[in-house]
CSV table of C-alpha atoms (C1' of nucleotides) in Angstrom, one decimal:
chain,number,residue,atom,x,y,z
U,988,MET,CA,-97.4,4.9,-24.0
U,989,GLU,CA,-98.6,2.8,-21.1
U,990,ASN,CA,-96.3,1.3,-18.5
U,991,LYS,CA,-93.7,3.8,-19.4
U,992,GLU,CA,-92.7,4.5,-15.8
U,993,LEU,CA,-92.4,0.8,-15.0
U,994,PHE,CA,-90.2,0.2,-18.1
U,995,ARG,CA,-87.9,3.0,-17.2
U,996,LEU,CA,-87.5,1.6,-13.7
U,997,LEU,CA,-86.6,-1.8,-15.1
U,998,ALA,CA,-84.2,-0.7,-17.7
U,999,GLY,CA,-82.4,2.0,-15.8
U,1000,LYS,CA,-80.5,4.4,-18.0
U,1001,ASN,CA,-81.0,2.4,-21.2
U,1002,SER,CA,-84.4,1.3,-22.5
U,1003,LEU,CA,-86.0,-2.1,-22.9
U,1004,ARG,CA,-85.7,-4.0,-26.1
U,1005,LEU,CA,-88.8,-3.3,-28.1
U,1006,GLU,CA,-89.7,-7.0,-28.3
U,1007,LEU,CA,-89.6,-7.2,-24.6
U,1008,GLU,CA,-91.8,-4.1,-24.1
U,1009,LEU,CA,-94.4,-5.5,-26.5
U,1010,LYS,CA,-94.3,-8.9,-24.8
U,1011,LEU,CA,-94.7,-7.2,-21.3
U,1012,ASN,CA,-97.6,-5.1,-22.6
U,1013,GLU,CA,-99.4,-8.2,-23.6
U,1014,MET,CA,-98.8,-9.9,-20.3
U,1015,ILE,CA,-99.5,-7.0,-18.0
U,1016,LYS,CA,-102.8,-6.7,-16.2
U,1017,ARG,CA,-104.0,-3.4,-14.7
U,1018,GLU,CA,-106.4,-3.5,-11.7
U,1019,TYR,CA,-108.2,-0.9,-9.6
U,1020,TYR,CA,-108.6,-1.4,-5.9
U,1021,ALA,CA,-110.3,0.3,-3.0
U,1022,LYS,CA,-108.7,1.7,0.1
U,1023,SER,CA,-107.8,-0.8,2.8
U,1024,GLN,CA,-108.1,-3.8,0.5
U,1025,ILE,CA,-106.0,-6.8,1.5
U,1026,ILE,CA,-104.3,-8.1,-1.6
U,1027,LEU,CA,-102.2,-10.8,0.0
U,1028,LYS,CA,-102.8,-12.9,3.1
U,1029,PRO,CA,-100.7,-15.5,5.0
U,1030,GLY,CA,-101.1,-18.9,3.4
U,1031,GLN,CA,-101.7,-17.5,-0.1
U,1032,ILE,CA,-99.2,-18.1,-2.8
U,1033,PRO,CA,-98.6,-14.7,-4.5
U,1034,ASN,CA,-99.1,-15.4,-8.2
U,1035,ARG,CA,-98.4,-12.0,-9.4
U,1036,ALA,CA,-95.6,-9.4,-9.1
U,1037,TRP,CA,-97.0,-5.9,-8.7
U,1038,PHE,CA,-96.1,-2.4,-9.7
U,1039,ILE,CA,-97.9,0.5,-7.9
U,1040,GLU,CA,-99.0,2.8,-10.7
U,1041,LYS,CA,-101.0,4.9,-8.3
U,1042,GLY,CA,-101.5,4.5,-4.5
U,1043,SER,CA,-99.5,2.9,-1.7
U,1044,ALA,CA,-99.4,-0.3,0.4
U,1045,MET,CA,-98.1,-1.7,3.6
U,1046,GLY,CA,-96.8,-5.2,4.3
U,1047,PHE,CA,-97.4,-6.4,7.9
U,1048,VAL,CA,-97.8,-9.3,10.2
U,1049,PHE,CA,-99.8,-9.6,13.4
U,1050,LYS,CA,-98.0,-9.8,16.7
U,1051,GLU,CA,-100.4,-10.1,19.7
U,1052,GLU,CA,-103.4,-8.7,17.9
U,1053,LYS,CA,-101.5,-5.7,16.6
U,1054,LYS,CA,-100.4,-5.0,13.1
U,1055,VAL,CA,-96.7,-4.7,12.7
U,1056,PRO,CA,-95.8,-3.1,9.4
U,1057,PHE,CA,-92.4,-4.2,8.0
U,1058,TRP,CA,-92.5,-2.4,4.6
U,1059,PHE,CA,-94.2,0.5,2.9
U,1060,TRP,CA,-94.6,0.8,-0.8
U,1061,ASN,CA,-95.4,4.0,-2.6
U,1062,GLU,CA,-96.4,5.1,-6.1
U,1063,ASN,CA,-93.9,3.8,-8.7
U,1064,ASP,CA,-92.6,1.1,-6.4
U,1065,ILE,CA,-92.2,-2.5,-7.6
U,1066,MET,CA,-94.0,-4.6,-5.0
U,1067,VAL,CA,-93.0,-8.2,-4.9
U,1068,PRO,CA,-92.9,-10.5,-1.9
U,1069,LEU,CA,-89.6,-11.8,-3.1
U,1070,ASN,CA,-89.4,-15.1,-1.3
U,1071,SER,CA,-92.9,-16.4,-1.6
U,1072,PHE,CA,-93.3,-15.1,-5.2
U,1073,PHE,CA,-90.1,-16.6,-6.6
U,1074,ASN,CA,-90.4,-19.9,-4.7
U,1075,GLN,CA,-94.1,-20.0,-5.1
U,1076,ILE,CA,-94.6,-20.8,-1.5
U,1077,PRO,CA,-97.3,-19.5,0.9
U,1078,SER,CA,-96.8,-16.0,2.1
U,1079,GLU,CA,-96.4,-15.4,5.8
U,1080,THR,CA,-97.5,-11.7,5.6
U,1081,TYR,CA,-100.3,-9.4,4.7
U,1082,ILE,CA,-100.2,-6.7,2.1
U,1083,GLU,CA,-102.9,-4.0,2.5
U,1084,LEU,CA,-103.5,-1.0,0.3
U,1085,LEU,CA,-103.4,2.3,2.2
U,1086,GLU,CA,-105.5,4.2,-0.4
U,1087,PRO,CA,-107.4,3.7,-3.6
U,1088,SER,CA,-104.7,2.2,-5.9
U,1089,VAL,CA,-104.0,1.2,-9.4
U,1090,LEU,CA,-101.8,-1.9,-9.6
U,1091,VAL,CA,-100.1,-3.3,-12.7
U,1092,SER,CA,-99.0,-6.9,-12.5
U,1093,ILE,CA,-97.5,-9.9,-14.2
U,1094,SER,CA,-98.0,-13.5,-13.3
U,1095,PHE,CA,-95.3,-15.9,-12.1
U,1096,ASP,CA,-95.5,-18.0,-15.2
U,1097,ASP,CA,-95.1,-15.0,-17.4
U,1098,VAL,CA,-92.1,-13.9,-15.5
U,1099,GLN,CA,-90.6,-17.3,-16.1
U,1100,GLU,CA,-91.3,-17.0,-19.8
U,1101,ILE,CA,-89.6,-13.6,-19.9
U,1102,LEU,CA,-86.6,-14.8,-18.0
U,1103,LEU,CA,-86.1,-17.7,-20.5
U,1104,GLY,CA,-86.8,-15.7,-23.6
U,1105,PHE,CA,-85.0,-12.5,-22.7
U,1106,PRO,CA,-81.7,-13.1,-21.0
U,1107,GLU,CA,-81.1,-9.5,-20.1
U,1108,SER,CA,-84.3,-9.7,-17.9
U,1109,ASN,CA,-82.2,-11.6,-15.4
U,1110,ASP,CA,-80.3,-8.4,-14.8
U,1111,TYR,CA,-83.6,-6.5,-14.2
U,1112,VAL,CA,-84.7,-9.0,-11.7
U,1113,ARG,CA,-81.3,-8.9,-10.0
U,1114,LYS,CA,-81.5,-5.1,-9.9
U,1115,ILE,CA,-84.9,-5.3,-8.1
U,1116,MET,CA,-83.6,-7.7,-5.6
U,1117,GLN,CA,-80.5,-5.6,-5.0
U,1118,ASP,CA,-82.6,-2.6,-4.3
U,1119,TYR,CA,-84.7,-4.5,-1.8
U,1120,GLN,CA,-81.6,-5.7,-0.2
U,1121,GLN,CA,-80.0,-2.3,0.0
U,1122,MET,CA,-83.2,-0.9,1.6
U,1123,SER,CA,-83.3,-3.8,4.1
U,1124,GLU,CA,-79.7,-3.3,5.2
U,1125,LYS,CA,-80.3,0.4,5.6
U,1126,ARG,CA,-83.4,-0.4,7.7
U,1127,ILE,CA,-81.4,-2.8,9.9
U,1128,LEU,CA,-78.8,-0.2,10.5
U,1129,GLU,CA,-81.4,2.3,11.4
U,1130,PHE,CA,-82.6,-0.1,14.1
U,1131,ALA,CA,-79.2,-1.1,15.3
U,1132,ALA,CA,-77.3,2.2,15.2
U,1133,TYR,CA,-79.8,5.0,15.7
U,1134,THR,CA,-82.0,6.2,18.5
U,1135,PRO,CA,-85.8,6.1,17.9
U,1136,GLU,CA,-85.7,9.8,17.4
U,1137,GLU,CA,-82.9,9.6,14.7
U,1138,HIS,CA,-84.7,6.7,13.1
U,1139,TYR,CA,-87.9,8.7,12.9
U,1140,LEU,CA,-86.2,11.8,11.5
U,1141,HIS,CA,-84.5,9.7,8.8
U,1142,LEU,CA,-87.8,8.2,7.8
U,1143,MET,CA,-89.4,11.6,7.8
U,1144,ARG,CA,-86.6,12.8,5.5
U,1145,ASP,CA,-86.4,9.8,3.2
U,1146,CYS,CA,-90.0,8.9,3.0
U,1147,PRO,CA,-92.3,11.8,3.9
U,1148,ALA,CA,-95.2,10.4,1.8
U,1149,ILE,CA,-95.7,7.6,4.4
U,1150,PHE,CA,-96.8,10.1,7.0
U,1151,ARG,CA,-99.7,11.2,4.9
U,1152,LYS,CA,-100.9,7.7,4.3
U,1153,ALA,CA,-100.2,5.5,7.3
U,1154,SER,CA,-101.6,6.0,10.8
U,1155,VAL,CA,-99.4,7.1,13.7
U,1156,GLU,CA,-100.0,3.7,15.2
U,1157,SER,CA,-98.6,2.0,12.1
U,1158,ILE,CA,-95.6,4.2,11.8
U,1159,ALA,CA,-94.7,3.7,15.5
U,1160,ALA,CA,-94.9,-0.1,15.0
U,1161,TYR,CA,-92.8,0.2,11.8
U,1162,LEU,CA,-90.2,2.0,13.9
U,1163,GLY,CA,-90.4,-0.6,16.7
U,1164,ILE,CA,-91.7,1.9,19.3
U,1165,SER,CA,-94.9,2.7,21.0
U,1166,ARG,CA,-97.4,5.3,19.8
U,1167,LYS,CA,-96.7,7.2,23.0
U,1168,THR,CA,-93.0,7.4,22.2
U,1169,LEU,CA,-93.6,8.5,18.7
U,1170,ASN,CA,-95.9,11.2,19.9
U,1171,ARG,CA,-93.3,12.4,22.4
U,1172,ILE,CA,-90.7,12.5,19.6
U,1173,ARG,CA,-93.1,14.4,17.4
U,1174,SER,CA,-93.9,17.1,19.9
U,1175,ARG,CA,-90.3,17.3,20.9
U,1176,THR,CA,-89.0,17.8,17.3
U,1177,ARG,CA,-91.8,20.0,16.0
U,1178,ARG,CA,-90.2,23.2,15.1
U,1179,PHE,CA,-92.4,26.3,15.0
J,577,MET,CA,-63.7,-33.3,-4.3
J,578,GLU,CA,-63.0,-29.7,-3.5
J,579,ASN,CA,-65.7,-27.1,-3.2
J,580,LYS,CA,-68.3,-29.8,-2.7
J,581,GLU,CA,-70.2,-27.9,0.1
J,582,LEU,CA,-70.3,-24.7,-2.0
J,583,PHE,CA,-71.6,-26.5,-5.0
J,584,ARG,CA,-74.3,-28.2,-3.0
J,585,LEU,CA,-75.4,-24.9,-1.6
J,586,LEU,CA,-75.6,-23.3,-5.1
J,587,ALA,CA,-77.5,-26.1,-6.8
J,588,GLY,CA,-79.9,-27.0,-4.0
J,589,LYS,CA,-81.4,-30.4,-4.4
J,590,ASN,CA,-80.0,-31.0,-7.8
J,591,SER,CA,-76.4,-30.8,-8.7
J,592,LEU,CA,-74.4,-28.4,-10.9
J,593,ARG,CA,-73.7,-29.3,-14.5
J,594,LEU,CA,-70.3,-30.9,-14.7
J,595,GLU,CA,-69.1,-28.2,-17.1
J,596,LEU,CA,-70.0,-25.5,-14.6
J,597,GLU,CA,-68.3,-27.3,-11.8
J,598,LEU,CA,-65.1,-27.6,-13.8
J,599,LYS,CA,-65.3,-24.0,-14.8
J,600,LEU,CA,-65.8,-22.8,-11.3
J,601,ASN,CA,-63.0,-25.0,-10.0
J,602,GLU,CA,-60.7,-23.2,-12.4
J,603,MET,CA,-61.8,-19.8,-11.3
J,604,ILE,CA,-62.0,-20.3,-7.6
J,605,LYS,CA,-59.3,-19.0,-5.3
J,606,ARG,CA,-58.7,-20.3,-1.8
J,607,GLU,CA,-57.1,-18.1,0.8
J,608,TYR,CA,-56.1,-18.3,4.4
J,609,TYR,CA,-56.5,-15.4,6.8
J,610,ALA,CA,-55.6,-14.6,10.4
J,611,LYS,CA,-58.1,-13.7,13.1
J,612,SER,CA,-59.3,-10.1,13.1
J,613,GLN,CA,-58.2,-9.5,9.6
J,614,ILE,CA,-60.2,-6.8,7.7
J,615,ILE,CA,-61.0,-8.0,4.3
J,616,LEU,CA,-63.2,-5.1,3.1
J,617,LYS,CA,-63.2,-1.4,4.0
J,618,PRO,CA,-65.4,1.5,3.1
J,619,GLY,CA,-64.3,2.9,-0.2
J,620,GLN,CA,-63.0,-0.3,-1.6
J,621,ILE,CA,-64.8,-2.0,-4.5
J,622,PRO,CA,-65.3,-5.6,-3.5
J,623,ASN,CA,-63.8,-7.5,-6.5
J,624,ARG,CA,-64.6,-11.0,-5.2
J,625,ALA,CA,-67.6,-12.9,-3.9
J,626,TRP,CA,-66.7,-15.1,-0.9
J,627,PHE,CA,-67.7,-18.4,0.6
J,628,ILE,CA,-66.6,-19.2,4.1
J,629,GLU,CA,-65.1,-22.7,4.0
J,630,LYS,CA,-63.9,-22.3,7.6
J,631,GLY,CA,-64.2,-19.5,10.1
J,632,SER,CA,-66.6,-16.6,10.5
J,633,ALA,CA,-67.0,-12.9,9.8
J,634,MET,CA,-68.8,-9.8,10.8
J,635,GLY,CA,-70.0,-6.9,8.7
J,636,PHE,CA,-70.1,-3.6,10.5
J,637,VAL,CA,-70.0,0.2,10.3
J,638,PHE,CA,-68.7,2.7,12.8
J,639,LYS,CA,-71.2,4.9,14.6
J,640,GLU,CA,-69.6,7.4,17.0
J,641,GLU,CA,-66.4,5.5,17.4
J,642,LYS,CA,-68.2,2.2,18.0
J,643,LYS,CA,-68.5,-0.8,15.8
J,644,VAL,CA,-72.1,-1.6,14.9
J,645,PRO,CA,-72.3,-5.1,13.3
J,646,PHE,CA,-75.2,-5.5,10.9
J,647,TRP,CA,-74.4,-9.1,9.8
J,648,PHE,CA,-72.6,-12.2,10.9
J,649,TRP,CA,-71.5,-15.0,8.6
J,650,ASN,CA,-70.6,-18.5,9.6
J,651,GLU,CA,-68.9,-21.5,8.2
J,652,ASN,CA,-70.5,-22.5,4.9
J,653,ASP,CA,-72.1,-19.1,4.3
J,654,ILE,CA,-71.9,-17.3,1.1
J,655,MET,CA,-70.6,-13.9,1.9
J,656,VAL,CA,-71.2,-11.2,-0.7
J,657,PRO,CA,-71.8,-7.5,-0.2
J,658,LEU,CA,-74.6,-7.7,-2.7
J,659,ASN,CA,-74.9,-4.1,-3.6
J,660,SER,CA,-71.3,-3.0,-3.9
J,661,PHE,CA,-70.2,-6.3,-5.5
J,662,PHE,CA,-72.8,-6.5,-8.3
J,663,ASN,CA,-72.8,-2.8,-9.1
J,664,GLN,CA,-69.0,-2.6,-8.6
J,665,ILE,CA,-69.3,0.5,-6.4
J,666,PRO,CA,-67.3,1.3,-3.3
J,667,SER,CA,-68.4,-0.5,-0.1
J,668,GLU,CA,-69.8,1.6,2.8
J,669,THR,CA,-69.0,-1.1,5.3
J,670,TYR,CA,-66.3,-3.2,6.9
J,671,ILE,CA,-66.0,-7.0,6.9
J,672,GLU,CA,-63.8,-8.4,9.6
J,673,LEU,CA,-62.9,-12.1,10.2
J,674,LEU,CA,-63.8,-13.3,13.7
J,675,GLU,CA,-61.3,-16.2,13.7
J,676,PRO,CA,-58.7,-17.7,11.5
J,677,SER,CA,-60.6,-18.5,8.3
J,678,VAL,CA,-60.4,-20.1,5.0
J,679,LEU,CA,-62.2,-18.2,2.2
J,680,VAL,CA,-63.0,-19.4,-1.2
J,681,SER,CA,-63.8,-16.7,-3.7
J,682,ILE,CA,-64.5,-15.8,-7.3
J,683,SER,CA,-63.9,-12.5,-9.1
J,684,PHE,CA,-66.6,-10.2,-10.4
J,685,ASP,CA,-65.5,-10.7,-14.0
J,686,ASP,CA,-65.6,-14.5,-13.6
J,687,VAL,CA,-69.1,-14.2,-12.2
J,688,GLN,CA,-70.1,-12.3,-15.3
J,689,GLU,CA,-68.6,-14.9,-17.5
J,690,ILE,CA,-70.5,-17.6,-15.7
J,691,LEU,CA,-73.8,-15.7,-15.9
J,692,LEU,CA,-73.4,-15.4,-19.7
J,693,GLY,CA,-72.2,-18.9,-20.3
J,694,PHE,CA,-74.4,-20.8,-18.0
J,695,PRO,CA,-78.0,-19.5,-18.0
J,696,GLU,CA,-79.1,-21.6,-15.0
J,697,SER,CA,-76.5,-19.7,-12.9
J,698,ASN,CA,-78.9,-16.8,-12.9
J,699,ASP,CA,-81.2,-19.0,-10.8
J,700,TYR,CA,-78.3,-19.6,-8.4
J,701,VAL,CA,-77.6,-16.0,-7.9
J,702,ARG,CA,-81.3,-15.2,-7.5
J,703,LYS,CA,-81.5,-17.9,-4.8
J,704,ILE,CA,-78.6,-16.3,-2.9
J,705,MET,CA,-80.2,-12.9,-3.1
J,706,GLN,CA,-83.6,-14.3,-1.9
J,707,ASP,CA,-81.9,-15.9,1.1
J,708,TYR,CA,-80.3,-12.6,2.0
J,709,GLN,CA,-83.6,-10.9,1.6
J,710,GLN,CA,-85.4,-13.4,3.7
J,711,MET,CA,-82.9,-13.1,6.5
J,712,SER,CA,-83.1,-9.4,6.3
J,713,GLU,CA,-86.8,-9.3,6.6
J,714,LYS,CA,-86.7,-11.7,9.5
J,715,ARG,CA,-84.2,-9.4,11.2
J,716,ILE,CA,-86.3,-6.3,10.6
J,717,LEU,CA,-89.3,-8.0,12.1
J,718,GLU,CA,-87.2,-9.0,15.1
J,719,PHE,CA,-86.4,-5.4,15.7
J,720,ALA,CA,-89.9,-4.1,15.0
J,721,ALA,CA,-92.0,-6.8,16.7
J,722,TYR,CA,-90.0,-8.2,19.5
J,723,THR,CA,-88.6,-7.1,22.8
J,724,PRO,CA,-84.8,-7.1,23.2
J,725,GLU,CA,-85.1,-10.2,25.3
J,726,GLU,CA,-87.2,-12.1,22.7
J,727,HIS,CA,-84.8,-10.8,20.0
J,728,TYR,CA,-81.8,-12.2,22.0
J,729,LEU,CA,-83.5,-15.5,22.7
J,730,HIS,CA,-84.3,-16.0,19.0
J,731,LEU,CA,-80.7,-15.2,18.0
J,732,MET,CA,-79.5,-17.6,20.6
J,733,ARG,CA,-81.8,-20.3,19.2
J,734,ASP,CA,-81.1,-19.6,15.5
J,735,CYS,CA,-77.5,-18.8,15.6
J,736,PRO,CA,-75.8,-20.1,18.7
J,737,ALA,CA,-72.4,-20.2,16.9
J,738,ILE,CA,-72.2,-16.4,17.1
J,739,PHE,CA,-72.0,-16.4,20.8
J,740,ARG,CA,-68.8,-18.3,20.8
J,741,LYS,CA,-67.2,-16.0,18.2
J,742,ALA,CA,-68.3,-12.4,18.7
J,743,SER,CA,-67.8,-10.3,21.8
J,744,VAL,CA,-70.7,-9.4,24.1
J,745,GLU,CA,-70.2,-5.8,23.0
J,746,SER,CA,-70.7,-6.8,19.4
J,747,ILE,CA,-73.7,-8.9,20.0
J,748,ALA,CA,-75.4,-6.1,22.0
J,749,ALA,CA,-74.7,-3.6,19.2
J,750,TYR,CA,-76.0,-6.2,16.7
J,751,LEU,CA,-79.3,-6.4,18.7
J,752,GLY,CA,-79.4,-2.6,19.0
J,753,ILE,CA,-79.1,-2.5,22.8
J,754,SER,CA,-76.3,-1.6,25.3
J,755,ARG,CA,-73.9,-4.1,26.7
J,756,LYS,CA,-75.5,-3.5,30.1
J,757,THR,CA,-78.9,-4.5,28.8
J,758,LEU,CA,-77.6,-7.6,27.2
J,759,ASN,CA,-75.9,-8.6,30.5
J,760,ARG,CA,-79.1,-8.0,32.4
J,761,ILE,CA,-81.0,-10.2,29.9
J,762,ARG,CA,-78.4,-12.9,30.1
J,763,SER,CA,-78.3,-13.1,33.9
J,764,ARG,CA,-82.2,-13.0,33.9
J,765,THR,CA,-82.6,-15.8,31.4
J,766,ARG,CA,-79.7,-18.0,32.6
J,767,ARG,CA,-81.4,-21.2,33.8
J,768,PHE,CA,-79.5,-23.3,36.3
E,409,DA,C1',-125.8,17.5,8.7
E,410,DT,C1',-125.6,14.0,12.4
E,411,DC,C1',-124.2,10.1,14.8
E,412,DC,C1',-120.9,6.6,15.6
E,413,DT,C1',-116.3,4.8,15.3
E,414,DT,C1',-111.6,5.4,15.0
E,415,DT,C1',-107.5,8.0,15.7
E,416,DT,C1',-104.7,11.1,18.0
E,417,DG,C1',-102.1,13.4,21.7
E,418,DG,C1',-100.9,13.7,26.2
E,419,DG,C1',-101.0,12.9,31.7
E,420,DA,C1',-99.5,9.7,35.6
E,421,DC,C1',-97.0,6.2,37.0
E,422,DA,C1',-94.3,1.7,36.6
E,423,DT,C1',-90.8,-0.5,34.1
E,424,DT,C1',-86.9,-0.8,31.2
E,425,DT,C1',-82.8,0.9,29.4
E,426,DG,C1',-78.6,3.7,29.3
E,427,DT,C1',-74.4,6.0,31.2
E,428,DC,C1',-70.7,6.0,34.2
E,429,DC,C1',-68.3,3.6,36.9
E,430,DC,C1',-65.3,-0.2,39.1
E,431,DT,C1',-63.6,-5.0,39.9
E,432,DT,C1',-62.8,-9.5,38.1
E,433,DT,C1',-61.7,-12.4,34.4
E,434,DT,C1',-59.9,-13.5,30.0
E,435,DT,C1',-57.0,-12.7,26.1
E,436,DT,C1',-52.9,-11.0,23.8
E,437,DA,C1',-48.1,-10.0,23.1
E,438,DG,C1',-43.4,-10.2,24.4
I,246,DC,C1',-44.7,-17.5,32.1
I,247,DT,C1',-45.6,-12.8,32.9
I,248,DA,C1',-47.2,-8.1,32.2
I,249,DA,C1',-50.3,-5.3,29.8
I,250,DA,C1',-54.6,-4.8,27.5
I,251,DA,C1',-59.2,-5.9,26.5
I,252,DA,C1',-63.6,-7.8,27.7
I,253,DA,C1',-67.1,-9.1,30.9
I,254,DG,C1',-70.4,-8.4,34.6
I,255,DG,C1',-72.7,-5.7,37.7
I,256,DG,C1',-74.0,-1.5,41.1
I,257,DA,C1',-76.0,3.3,41.4
I,258,DC,C1',-78.4,6.6,39.5
I,259,DA,C1',-80.4,9.2,35.5
I,260,DA,C1',-83.0,9.1,31.3
I,261,DA,C1',-86.2,6.9,28.2
I,262,DT,C1',-89.9,4.1,27.1
I,263,DG,C1',-94.2,1.5,27.9
I,264,DT,C1',-98.9,0.8,29.8
I,265,DC,C1',-103.2,2.5,31.0
I,266,DC,C1',-105.9,6.0,30.8
I,267,DC,C1',-109.0,9.9,29.0
I,268,DA,C1',-110.6,13.8,26.2
I,269,DA,C1',-110.5,16.0,21.9
I,270,DA,C1',-110.3,15.6,16.9
I,271,DA,C1',-110.9,13.4,12.6
I,272,DG,C1',-113.0,10.3,9.5
I,273,DG,C1',-117.0,7.3,7.7
I,274,DA,C1',-121.7,6.0,7.0
I,275,DT,C1',-126.4,7.0,6.6
DNA sequence: ATCCTTTTGGGACATTTGTCCCTTTTTTAG
DNA sequence: CTAAAAAAGGGACAAATGTCCCAAAAGGAT
């Protein structure tokens, strides 16, 4: 059965209504992308909500010629630029794939149709937003309450996959520190 | 008409259905609190979603005996600990009022009733969550891409009310810097 | 395999930030 | 109003971070 992992993620402990699964299967598009491909640019209105079946991605902006990543997505993550997607307004950020990836997606219009036709889908969308919000708050606290070293160690523990996929430069910028500082932390905390 | 400002916030450009307004008016509770009152503690399940009719509040955690604020709410803000409220799980944070405040609120059960009985209310909830998410992402970028001084100046520009209500200590912790550094920035950027 | 480009890690030095104080000012409680 | 407590601002010094490098290593393209 295709899209199994996505459906499990949406429904939580229960499962989706069969009608909804069938409908989604009709709507869902699956696409294959190369590494480093940019799938969203500032100014574009994101017309699809993605699920990363395989691969990973990074959301970033440019600040003084440098990429500043603000979000990493991994395999089995739902990837939606919440604000620009749901309001259908131009994005202010980039999304770039960090490796060859398989993305499954659904269009904005199809999402609207689902929300109207399947009332319980409102709960699924709310759950997605809550998860984003929870991760964002965690991230804000990391910045506000922890030293760069603690912040780095937490990221390392919670999201080790990132370190195999993103550059040191990107991870440093994601943590809000310079590459030099990240290198210092890494050599300091490397245990032999 | 009571709750006018709240209804306007919920409905955006349009207005709420009259039936919904009436229903909400029945459900809504209005309470008066003193300055510095703690209205949510770690371990408590928040059973109400608030709207600040008058006053302001601060969400924070303790890190090594010190309060670390992660969110400020002002007059006319909707104040909901999204994750713990919607999942009805214990909060991990405090919410404290910064001044004598008037809070309007609705219970979790009543929200569920509204969501079932008024399908369009799903859009209102989604809008609230989007706004939170947008502010969170903005905040994350402030930390990742800007210097403490820029971060401070942006906060000053976007949210000057905070500076009349929170202590220098709190604002510094909110920005992830020490009180000393905030003082240095302030004396440096004070223009005569 | 080879060349070219990009990434990485670290040294030297300048700058920024933090910690520990103390004094002054402001706020709170009686 | 007054006494006590809390908050604010700033000095001196220590610690950390950033900038500018460069050389080594890794990755991509032909």
